[in-house]
Coordinates of N, CA and C in Angstrom, one line a residue:
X140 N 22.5 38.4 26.0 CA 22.9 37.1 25.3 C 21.6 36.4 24.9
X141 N 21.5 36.0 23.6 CA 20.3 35.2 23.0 C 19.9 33.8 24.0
X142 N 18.8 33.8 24.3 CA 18.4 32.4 24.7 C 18.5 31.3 23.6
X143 N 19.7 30.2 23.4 CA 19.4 29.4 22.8 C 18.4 28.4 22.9
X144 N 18.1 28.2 24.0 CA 16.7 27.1 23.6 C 15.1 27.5 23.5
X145 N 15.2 29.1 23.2 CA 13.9 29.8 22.4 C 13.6 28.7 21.0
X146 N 12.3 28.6 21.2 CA 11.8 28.2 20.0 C 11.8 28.8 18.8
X147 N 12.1 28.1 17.5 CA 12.0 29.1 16.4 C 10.6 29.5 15.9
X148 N 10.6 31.0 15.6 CA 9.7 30.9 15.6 C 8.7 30.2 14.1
X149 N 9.2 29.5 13.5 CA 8.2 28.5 12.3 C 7.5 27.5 13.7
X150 N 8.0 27.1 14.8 CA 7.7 25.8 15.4 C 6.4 25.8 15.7
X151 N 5.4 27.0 16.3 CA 4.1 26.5 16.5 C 3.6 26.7 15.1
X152 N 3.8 26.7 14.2 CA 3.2 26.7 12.7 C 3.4 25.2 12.4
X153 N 4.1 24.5 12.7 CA 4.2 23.3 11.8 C 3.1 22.2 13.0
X154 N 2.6 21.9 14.1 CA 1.5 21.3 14.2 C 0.6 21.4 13.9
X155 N 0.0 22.5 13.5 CA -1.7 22.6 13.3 C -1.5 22.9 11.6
X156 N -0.4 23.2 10.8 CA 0.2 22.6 9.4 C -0.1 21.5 9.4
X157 N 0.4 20.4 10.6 CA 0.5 18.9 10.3 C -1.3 18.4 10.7
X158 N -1.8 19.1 11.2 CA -3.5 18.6 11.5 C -4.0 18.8 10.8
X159 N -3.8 20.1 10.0 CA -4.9 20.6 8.2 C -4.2 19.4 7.6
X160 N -3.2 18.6 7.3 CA -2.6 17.9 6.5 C -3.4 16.5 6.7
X161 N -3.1 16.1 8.2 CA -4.1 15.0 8.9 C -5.5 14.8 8.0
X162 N -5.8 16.3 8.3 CA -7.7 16.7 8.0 C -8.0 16.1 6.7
X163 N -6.8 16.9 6.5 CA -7.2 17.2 4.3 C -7.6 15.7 3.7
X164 N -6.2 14.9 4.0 CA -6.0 13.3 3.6 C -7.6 12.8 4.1
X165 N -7.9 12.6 5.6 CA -8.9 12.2 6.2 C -10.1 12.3 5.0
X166 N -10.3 13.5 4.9 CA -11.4 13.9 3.6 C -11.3 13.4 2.5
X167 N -10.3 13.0 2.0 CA -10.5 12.9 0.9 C -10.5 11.3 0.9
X168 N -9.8 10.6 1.5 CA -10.6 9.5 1.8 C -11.8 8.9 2.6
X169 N -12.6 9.8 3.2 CA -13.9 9.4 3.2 C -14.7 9.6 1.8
X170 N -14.1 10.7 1.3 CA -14.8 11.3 0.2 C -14.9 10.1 -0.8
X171 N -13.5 9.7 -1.0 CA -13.4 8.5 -2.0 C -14.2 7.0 -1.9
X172 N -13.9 6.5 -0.5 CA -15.2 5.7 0.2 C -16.7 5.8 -0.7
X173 N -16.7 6.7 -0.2 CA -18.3 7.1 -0.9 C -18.3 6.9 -2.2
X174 N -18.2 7.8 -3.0 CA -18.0 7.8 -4.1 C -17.5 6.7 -5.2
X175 N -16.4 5.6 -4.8 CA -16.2 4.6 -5.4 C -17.4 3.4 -5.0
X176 N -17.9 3.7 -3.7 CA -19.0 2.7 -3.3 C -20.4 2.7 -4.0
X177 N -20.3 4.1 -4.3 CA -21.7 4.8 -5.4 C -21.6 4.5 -6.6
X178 N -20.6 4.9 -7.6 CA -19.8 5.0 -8.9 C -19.5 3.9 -9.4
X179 N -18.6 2.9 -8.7 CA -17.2 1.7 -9.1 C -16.5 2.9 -9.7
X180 N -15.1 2.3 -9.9 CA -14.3 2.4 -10.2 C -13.8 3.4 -11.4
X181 N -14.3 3.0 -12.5 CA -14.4 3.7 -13.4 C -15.5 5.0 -13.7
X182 N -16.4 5.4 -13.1 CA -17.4 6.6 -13.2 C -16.7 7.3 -12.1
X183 N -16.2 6.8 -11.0 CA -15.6 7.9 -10.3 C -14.5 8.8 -10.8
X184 N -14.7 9.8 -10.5 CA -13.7 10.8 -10.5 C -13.3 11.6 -9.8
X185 N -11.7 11.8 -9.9 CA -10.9 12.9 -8.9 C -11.5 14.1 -8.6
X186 N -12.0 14.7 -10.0 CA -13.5 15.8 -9.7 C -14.3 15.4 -8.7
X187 N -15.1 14.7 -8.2 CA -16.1 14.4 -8.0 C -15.7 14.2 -7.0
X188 N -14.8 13.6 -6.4 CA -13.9 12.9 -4.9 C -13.5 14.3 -4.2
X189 N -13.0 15.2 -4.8 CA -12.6 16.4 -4.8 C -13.9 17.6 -4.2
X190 N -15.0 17.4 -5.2 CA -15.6 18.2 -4.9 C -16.5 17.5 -3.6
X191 N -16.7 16.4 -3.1 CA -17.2 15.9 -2.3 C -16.3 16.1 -1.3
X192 N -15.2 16.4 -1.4 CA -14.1 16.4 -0.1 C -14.0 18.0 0.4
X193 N -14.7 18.9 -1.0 CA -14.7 20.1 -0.8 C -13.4 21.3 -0.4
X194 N -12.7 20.1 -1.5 CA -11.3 20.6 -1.8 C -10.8 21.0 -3.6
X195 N -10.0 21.7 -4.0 CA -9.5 21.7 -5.0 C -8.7 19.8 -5.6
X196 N -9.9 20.1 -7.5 CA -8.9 18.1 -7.7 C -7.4 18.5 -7.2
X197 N -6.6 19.2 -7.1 CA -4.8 19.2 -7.6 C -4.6 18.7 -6.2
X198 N -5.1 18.9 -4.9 CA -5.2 18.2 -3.8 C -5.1 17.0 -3.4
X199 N -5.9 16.4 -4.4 CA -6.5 14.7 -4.5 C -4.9 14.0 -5.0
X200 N -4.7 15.1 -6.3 CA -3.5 14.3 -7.1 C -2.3 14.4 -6.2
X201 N -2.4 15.8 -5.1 CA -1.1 15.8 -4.3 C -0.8 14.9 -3.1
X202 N -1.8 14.6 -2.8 CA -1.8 13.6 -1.7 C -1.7 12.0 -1.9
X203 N -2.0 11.8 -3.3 CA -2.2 10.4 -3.9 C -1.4 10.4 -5.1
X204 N -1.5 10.9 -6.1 CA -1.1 11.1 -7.3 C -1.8 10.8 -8.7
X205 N -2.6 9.6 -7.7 CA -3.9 8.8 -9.3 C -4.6 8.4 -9.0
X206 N -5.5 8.2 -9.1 CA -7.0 7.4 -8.9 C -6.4 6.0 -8.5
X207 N -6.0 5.1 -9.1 CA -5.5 3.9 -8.5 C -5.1 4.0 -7.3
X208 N -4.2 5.1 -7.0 CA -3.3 5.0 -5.7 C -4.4 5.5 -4.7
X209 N -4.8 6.4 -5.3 CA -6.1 6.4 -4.2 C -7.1 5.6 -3.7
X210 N -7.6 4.5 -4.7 CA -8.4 3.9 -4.4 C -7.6 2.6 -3.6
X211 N -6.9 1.9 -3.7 CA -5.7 1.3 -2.6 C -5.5 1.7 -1.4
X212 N -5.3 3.0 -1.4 CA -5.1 3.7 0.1 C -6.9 4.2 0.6
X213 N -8.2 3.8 -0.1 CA -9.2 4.2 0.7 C -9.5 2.7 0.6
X214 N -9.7 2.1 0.6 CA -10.2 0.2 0.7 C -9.1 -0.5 1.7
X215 N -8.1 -0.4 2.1 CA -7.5 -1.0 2.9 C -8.1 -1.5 3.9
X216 N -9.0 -3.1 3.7 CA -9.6 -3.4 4.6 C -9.5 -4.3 5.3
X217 N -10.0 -4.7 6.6 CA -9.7 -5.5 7.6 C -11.1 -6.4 7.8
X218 N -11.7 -7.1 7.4 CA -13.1 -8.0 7.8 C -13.0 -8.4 8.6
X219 N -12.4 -8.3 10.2 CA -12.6 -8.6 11.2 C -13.0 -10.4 11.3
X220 N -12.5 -11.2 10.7 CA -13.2 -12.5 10.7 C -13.2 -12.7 12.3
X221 N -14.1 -13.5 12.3 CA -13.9 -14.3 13.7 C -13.1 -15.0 13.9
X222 N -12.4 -15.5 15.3 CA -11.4 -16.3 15.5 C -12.4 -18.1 15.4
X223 N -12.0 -18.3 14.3 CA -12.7 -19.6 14.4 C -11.9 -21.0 14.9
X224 N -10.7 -20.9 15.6 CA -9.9 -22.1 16.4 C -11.4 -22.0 18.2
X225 N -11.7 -20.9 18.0 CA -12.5 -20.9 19.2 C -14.1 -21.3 19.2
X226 N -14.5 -22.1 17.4 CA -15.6 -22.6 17.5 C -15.8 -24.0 17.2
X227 N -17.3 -24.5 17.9 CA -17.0 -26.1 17.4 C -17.0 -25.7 15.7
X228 N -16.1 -27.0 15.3 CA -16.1 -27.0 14.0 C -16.9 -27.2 13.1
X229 N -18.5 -27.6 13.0 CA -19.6 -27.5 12.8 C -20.2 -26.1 12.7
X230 N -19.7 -25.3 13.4 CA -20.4 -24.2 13.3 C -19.9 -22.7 12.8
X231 N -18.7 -23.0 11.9 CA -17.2 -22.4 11.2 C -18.5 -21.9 10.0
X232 N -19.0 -22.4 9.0 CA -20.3 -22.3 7.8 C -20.8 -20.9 8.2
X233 N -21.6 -21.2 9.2 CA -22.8 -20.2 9.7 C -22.3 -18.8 10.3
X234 N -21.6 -19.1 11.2 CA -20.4 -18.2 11.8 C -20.4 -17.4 10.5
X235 N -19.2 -17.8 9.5 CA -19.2 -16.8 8.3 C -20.2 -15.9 7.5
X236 N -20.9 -17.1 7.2 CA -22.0 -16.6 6.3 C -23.0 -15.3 7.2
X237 N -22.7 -15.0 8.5 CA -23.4 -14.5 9.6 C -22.8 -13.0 9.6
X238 N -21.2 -13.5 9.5 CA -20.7 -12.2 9.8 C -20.2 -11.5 8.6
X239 N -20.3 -12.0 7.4 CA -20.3 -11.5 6.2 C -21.7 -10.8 5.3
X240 N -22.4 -11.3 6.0 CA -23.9 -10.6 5.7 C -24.0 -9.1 7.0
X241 N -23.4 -9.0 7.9 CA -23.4 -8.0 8.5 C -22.5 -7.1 8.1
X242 N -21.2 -7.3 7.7 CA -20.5 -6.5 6.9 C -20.4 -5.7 5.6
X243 N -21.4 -6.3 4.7 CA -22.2 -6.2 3.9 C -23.1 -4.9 3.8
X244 N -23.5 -5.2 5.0 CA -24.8 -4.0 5.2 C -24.2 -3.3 5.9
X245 N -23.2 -3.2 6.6 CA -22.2 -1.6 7.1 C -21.3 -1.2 6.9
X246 N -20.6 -2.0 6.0 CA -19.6 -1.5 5.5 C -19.6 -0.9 4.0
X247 N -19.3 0.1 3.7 CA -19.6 0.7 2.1 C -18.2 0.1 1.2
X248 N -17.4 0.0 2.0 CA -15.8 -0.2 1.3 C -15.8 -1.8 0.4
X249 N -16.4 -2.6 1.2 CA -16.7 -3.7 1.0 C -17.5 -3.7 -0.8
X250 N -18.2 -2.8 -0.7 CA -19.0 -2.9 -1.8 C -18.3 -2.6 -3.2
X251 N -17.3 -1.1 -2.5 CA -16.5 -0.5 -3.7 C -15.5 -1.5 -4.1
X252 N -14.9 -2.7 -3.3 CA -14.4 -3.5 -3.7 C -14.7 -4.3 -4.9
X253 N -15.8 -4.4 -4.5 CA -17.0 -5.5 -5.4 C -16.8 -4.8 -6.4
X254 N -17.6 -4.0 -6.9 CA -17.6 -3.0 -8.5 C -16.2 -3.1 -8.7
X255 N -15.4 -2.6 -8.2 CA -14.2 -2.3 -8.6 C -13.5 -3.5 -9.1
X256 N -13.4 -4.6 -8.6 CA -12.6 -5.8 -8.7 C -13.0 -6.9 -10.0
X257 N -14.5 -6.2 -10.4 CA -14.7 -6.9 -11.3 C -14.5 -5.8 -12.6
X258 N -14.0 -5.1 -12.5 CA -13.7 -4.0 -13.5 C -12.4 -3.3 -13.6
X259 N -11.3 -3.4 -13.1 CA -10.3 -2.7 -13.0 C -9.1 -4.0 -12.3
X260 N -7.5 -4.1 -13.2 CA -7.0 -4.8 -12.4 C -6.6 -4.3 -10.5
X261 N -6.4 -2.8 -10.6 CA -6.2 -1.9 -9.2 C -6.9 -3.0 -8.3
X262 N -8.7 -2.6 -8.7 CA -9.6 -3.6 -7.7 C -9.3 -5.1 -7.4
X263 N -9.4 -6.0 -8.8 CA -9.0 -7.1 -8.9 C -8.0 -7.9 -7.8
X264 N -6.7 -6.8 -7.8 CA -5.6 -7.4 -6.9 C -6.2 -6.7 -5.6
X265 N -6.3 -5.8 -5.4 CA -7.0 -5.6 -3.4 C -7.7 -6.5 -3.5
X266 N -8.8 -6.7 -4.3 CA -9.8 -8.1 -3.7 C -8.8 -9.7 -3.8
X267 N -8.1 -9.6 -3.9 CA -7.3 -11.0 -4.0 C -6.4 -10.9 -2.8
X268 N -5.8 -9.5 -2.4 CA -5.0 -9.1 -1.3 C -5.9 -9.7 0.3
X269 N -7.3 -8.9 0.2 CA -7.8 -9.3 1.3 C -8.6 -10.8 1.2
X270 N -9.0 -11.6 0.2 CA -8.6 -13.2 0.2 C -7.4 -14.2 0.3
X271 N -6.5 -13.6 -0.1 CA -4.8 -14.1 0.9 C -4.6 -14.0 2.3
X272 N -4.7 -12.8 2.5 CA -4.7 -12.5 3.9 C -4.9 -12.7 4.6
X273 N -6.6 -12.8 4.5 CA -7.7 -13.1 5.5 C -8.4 -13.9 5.6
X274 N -8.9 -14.2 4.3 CA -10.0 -15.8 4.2 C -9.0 -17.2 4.1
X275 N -8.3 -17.0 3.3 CA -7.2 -18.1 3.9 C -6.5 -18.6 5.1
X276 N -6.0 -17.5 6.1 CA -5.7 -18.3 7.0 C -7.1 -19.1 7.8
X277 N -8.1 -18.5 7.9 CA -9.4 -19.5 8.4 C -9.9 -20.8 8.0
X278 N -9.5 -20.7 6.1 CA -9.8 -22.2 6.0 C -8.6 -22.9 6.0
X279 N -7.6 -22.3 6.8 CA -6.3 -23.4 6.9 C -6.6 -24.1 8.2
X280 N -7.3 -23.4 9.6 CA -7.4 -24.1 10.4 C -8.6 -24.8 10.3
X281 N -9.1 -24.8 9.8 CA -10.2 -25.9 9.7 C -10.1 -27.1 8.3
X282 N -9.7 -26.9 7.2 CA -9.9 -27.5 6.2 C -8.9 -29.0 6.7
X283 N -9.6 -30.3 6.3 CA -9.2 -31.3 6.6 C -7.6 -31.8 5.7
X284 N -7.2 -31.0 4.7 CA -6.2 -31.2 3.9 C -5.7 -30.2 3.4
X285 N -4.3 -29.9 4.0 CA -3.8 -28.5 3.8 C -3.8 -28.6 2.5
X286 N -3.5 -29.5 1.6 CA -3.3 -29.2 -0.1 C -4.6 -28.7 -0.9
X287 N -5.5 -28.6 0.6 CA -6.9 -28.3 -0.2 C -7.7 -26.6 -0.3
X288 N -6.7 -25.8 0.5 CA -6.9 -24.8 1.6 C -7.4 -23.8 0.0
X289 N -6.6 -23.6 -0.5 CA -6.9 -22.3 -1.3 C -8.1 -22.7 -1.9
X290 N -8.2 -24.2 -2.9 CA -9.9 -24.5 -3.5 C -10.4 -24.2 -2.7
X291 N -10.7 -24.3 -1.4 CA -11.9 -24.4 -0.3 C -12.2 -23.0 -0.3
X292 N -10.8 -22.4 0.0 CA -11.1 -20.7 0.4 C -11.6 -20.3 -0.9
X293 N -11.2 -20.6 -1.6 CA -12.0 -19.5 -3.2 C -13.4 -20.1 -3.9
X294 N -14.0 -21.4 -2.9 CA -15.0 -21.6 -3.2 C -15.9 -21.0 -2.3
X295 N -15.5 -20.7 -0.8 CA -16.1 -19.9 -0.5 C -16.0 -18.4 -0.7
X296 N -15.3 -17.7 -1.0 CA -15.6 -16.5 -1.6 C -16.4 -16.6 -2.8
X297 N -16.6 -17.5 -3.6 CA -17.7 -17.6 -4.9 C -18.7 -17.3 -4.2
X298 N -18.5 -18.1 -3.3 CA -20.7 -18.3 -2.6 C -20.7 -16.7 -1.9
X299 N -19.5 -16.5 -1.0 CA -19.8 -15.1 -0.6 C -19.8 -14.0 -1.7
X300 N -18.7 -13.9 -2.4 CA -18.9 -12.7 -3.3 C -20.0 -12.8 -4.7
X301 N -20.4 -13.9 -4.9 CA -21.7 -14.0 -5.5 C -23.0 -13.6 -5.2
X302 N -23.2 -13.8 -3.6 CA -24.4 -13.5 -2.6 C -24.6 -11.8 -2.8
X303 N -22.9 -11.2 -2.4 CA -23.2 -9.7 -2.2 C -23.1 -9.2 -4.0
X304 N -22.5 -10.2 -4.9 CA -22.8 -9.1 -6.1 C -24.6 -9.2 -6.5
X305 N -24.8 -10.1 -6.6 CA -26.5 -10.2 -6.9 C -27.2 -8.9 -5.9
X306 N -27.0 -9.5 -4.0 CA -27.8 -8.5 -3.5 C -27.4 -7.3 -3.0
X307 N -26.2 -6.8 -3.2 CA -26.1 -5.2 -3.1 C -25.2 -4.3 -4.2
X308 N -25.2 -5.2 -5.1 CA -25.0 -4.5 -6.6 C -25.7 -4.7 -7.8
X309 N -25.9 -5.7 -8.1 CA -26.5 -6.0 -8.9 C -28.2 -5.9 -8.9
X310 N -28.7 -6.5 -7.5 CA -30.0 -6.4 -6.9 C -30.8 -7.2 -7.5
X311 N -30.7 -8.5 -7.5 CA -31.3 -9.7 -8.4 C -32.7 -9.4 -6.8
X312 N -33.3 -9.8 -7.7 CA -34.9 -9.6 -6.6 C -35.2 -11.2 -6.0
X313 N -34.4 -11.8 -6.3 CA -34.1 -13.3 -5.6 C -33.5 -13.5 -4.7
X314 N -32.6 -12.2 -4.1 CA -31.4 -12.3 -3.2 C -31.5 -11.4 -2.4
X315 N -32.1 -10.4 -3.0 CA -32.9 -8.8 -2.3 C -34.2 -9.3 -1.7
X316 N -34.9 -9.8 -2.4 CA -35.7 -10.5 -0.8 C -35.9 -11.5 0.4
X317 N -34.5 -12.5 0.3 CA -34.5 -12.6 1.0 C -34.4 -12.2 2.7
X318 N -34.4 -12.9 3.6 CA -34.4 -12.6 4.5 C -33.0 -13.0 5.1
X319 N -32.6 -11.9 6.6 CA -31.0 -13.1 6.6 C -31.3 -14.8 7.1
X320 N -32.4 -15.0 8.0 CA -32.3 -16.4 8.1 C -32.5 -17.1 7.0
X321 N -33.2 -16.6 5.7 CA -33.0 -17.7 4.5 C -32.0 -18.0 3.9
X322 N -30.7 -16.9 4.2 CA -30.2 -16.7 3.5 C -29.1 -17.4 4.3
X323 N -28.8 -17.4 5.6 CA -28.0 -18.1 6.5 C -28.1 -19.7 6.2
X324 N -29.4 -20.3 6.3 CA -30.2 -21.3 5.9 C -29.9 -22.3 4.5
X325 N -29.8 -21.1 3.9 CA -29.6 -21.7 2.3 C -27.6 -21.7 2.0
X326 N -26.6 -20.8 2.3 CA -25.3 -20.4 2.0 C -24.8 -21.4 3.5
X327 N -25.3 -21.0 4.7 CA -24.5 -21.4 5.4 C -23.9 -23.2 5.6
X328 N -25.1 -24.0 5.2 CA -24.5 -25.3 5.0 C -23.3 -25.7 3.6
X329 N -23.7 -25.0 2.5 CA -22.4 -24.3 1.8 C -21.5 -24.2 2.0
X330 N -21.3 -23.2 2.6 CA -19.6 -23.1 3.1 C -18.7 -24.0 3.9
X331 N -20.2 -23.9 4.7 CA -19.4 -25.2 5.8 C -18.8 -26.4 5.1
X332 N -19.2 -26.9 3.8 CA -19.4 -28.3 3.5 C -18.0 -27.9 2.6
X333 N -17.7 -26.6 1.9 CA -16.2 -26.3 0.9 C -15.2 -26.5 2.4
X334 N -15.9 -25.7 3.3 CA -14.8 -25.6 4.4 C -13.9 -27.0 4.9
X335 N -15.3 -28.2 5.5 CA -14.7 -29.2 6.3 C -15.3 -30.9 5.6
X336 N -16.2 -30.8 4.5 CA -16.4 -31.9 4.3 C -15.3 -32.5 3.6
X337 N -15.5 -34.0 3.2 CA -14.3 -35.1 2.7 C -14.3 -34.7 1.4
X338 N -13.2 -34.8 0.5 CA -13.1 -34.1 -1.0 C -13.6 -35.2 -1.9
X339 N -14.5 -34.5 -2.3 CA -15.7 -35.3 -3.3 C -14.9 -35.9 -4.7

């Protein structure tokens, strides 16, 4: 009489199926990382992502389907902000300007954002996605006038996403040589002042 609770035998085929599958994806979004961080948006290509993933393109399109959807599923980012209910309120400015300058310089996705968002609506709305999500709720707890919350927050993303298009895209040699304390120095009373001063 047959053992019914013999395994079939497809069953050890379909885990390490599901780990090449794991793998494959994994690759091709580091691949894309890179390559939209180098490129923007528009010079990249599924070629290119492909051959850097060191896969066939029909891969790229099988797992994603288009360059957009790809590039949405490789940026999905998190900026770690700091919990600022746990700083004196005076020091909300610097704090940012601190931890957005380090991010800057380790994170490459951050960058592909940048090119991209000023060139493609795809980019455009992720960079608007992680300013809803993220930079907003921090100047909600600190901004002195909730009706004020979104001007505040999108004037500080001016001063931040202006800082990083000059000095790690564009490379204005005014912003490239700085140092971070000049640069903390000069931005950081900025923000603070969109963040918590009295509305001018």
């Amino acid at each position: 009489m047959p053992d019914s609770a013999a395994p079939s035998p497809s069953a050890p085929a379909s885990a390490p199926a599901s780990r090449r599958s794991d793998a494959t994806r994994a690759a091709i979004l580091a691949a894309a990382r890179e390559r939209f961080a180098a490129d923007g948006y528009e010079r990249a290509t599924i070629r290119a992502i492909a051959r850097d993933a060191k896969i066939d393109p029909s891969m790229v399109m099988r797992y994603f389907g288009n360059k957009e959807s790809l590039f949405a599923a490789a940026v999905t980012l998190d900026l770690h902000l700091p919990d600022v209910t746990a700083l004196p309120r005076e020091q909300v400015g610097w704090t940012l300007v601190a931890h957005f300058l380090r991010l800057w310089e380790d994170n490459e996705e951050l960058t592909a954002i940048l090119r991209v968002g000023v060139t493609n609506p795809a980019g455009a709305e992720r960079t608007r996605q992680v300013f809803r999500d993220q930079l907003l709720p921090v100047a909600r707890v600190v901004c002195p006038d909730p009706e004020q919350v979104t001007t505040r927050a999108a004037l500080c993303a001016a001063q931040l996403l202006g800082l990083a298009l000059t000095r790690y895209v564009l490379r204005f040699p005014g912003t490239v040589d700085l140092s971070h304390e000049e640069i903390l120095a000069w931005l950081a009373p900025t923000v603070q002042r969109y963040l918590t001063a009295p509305c001018p």
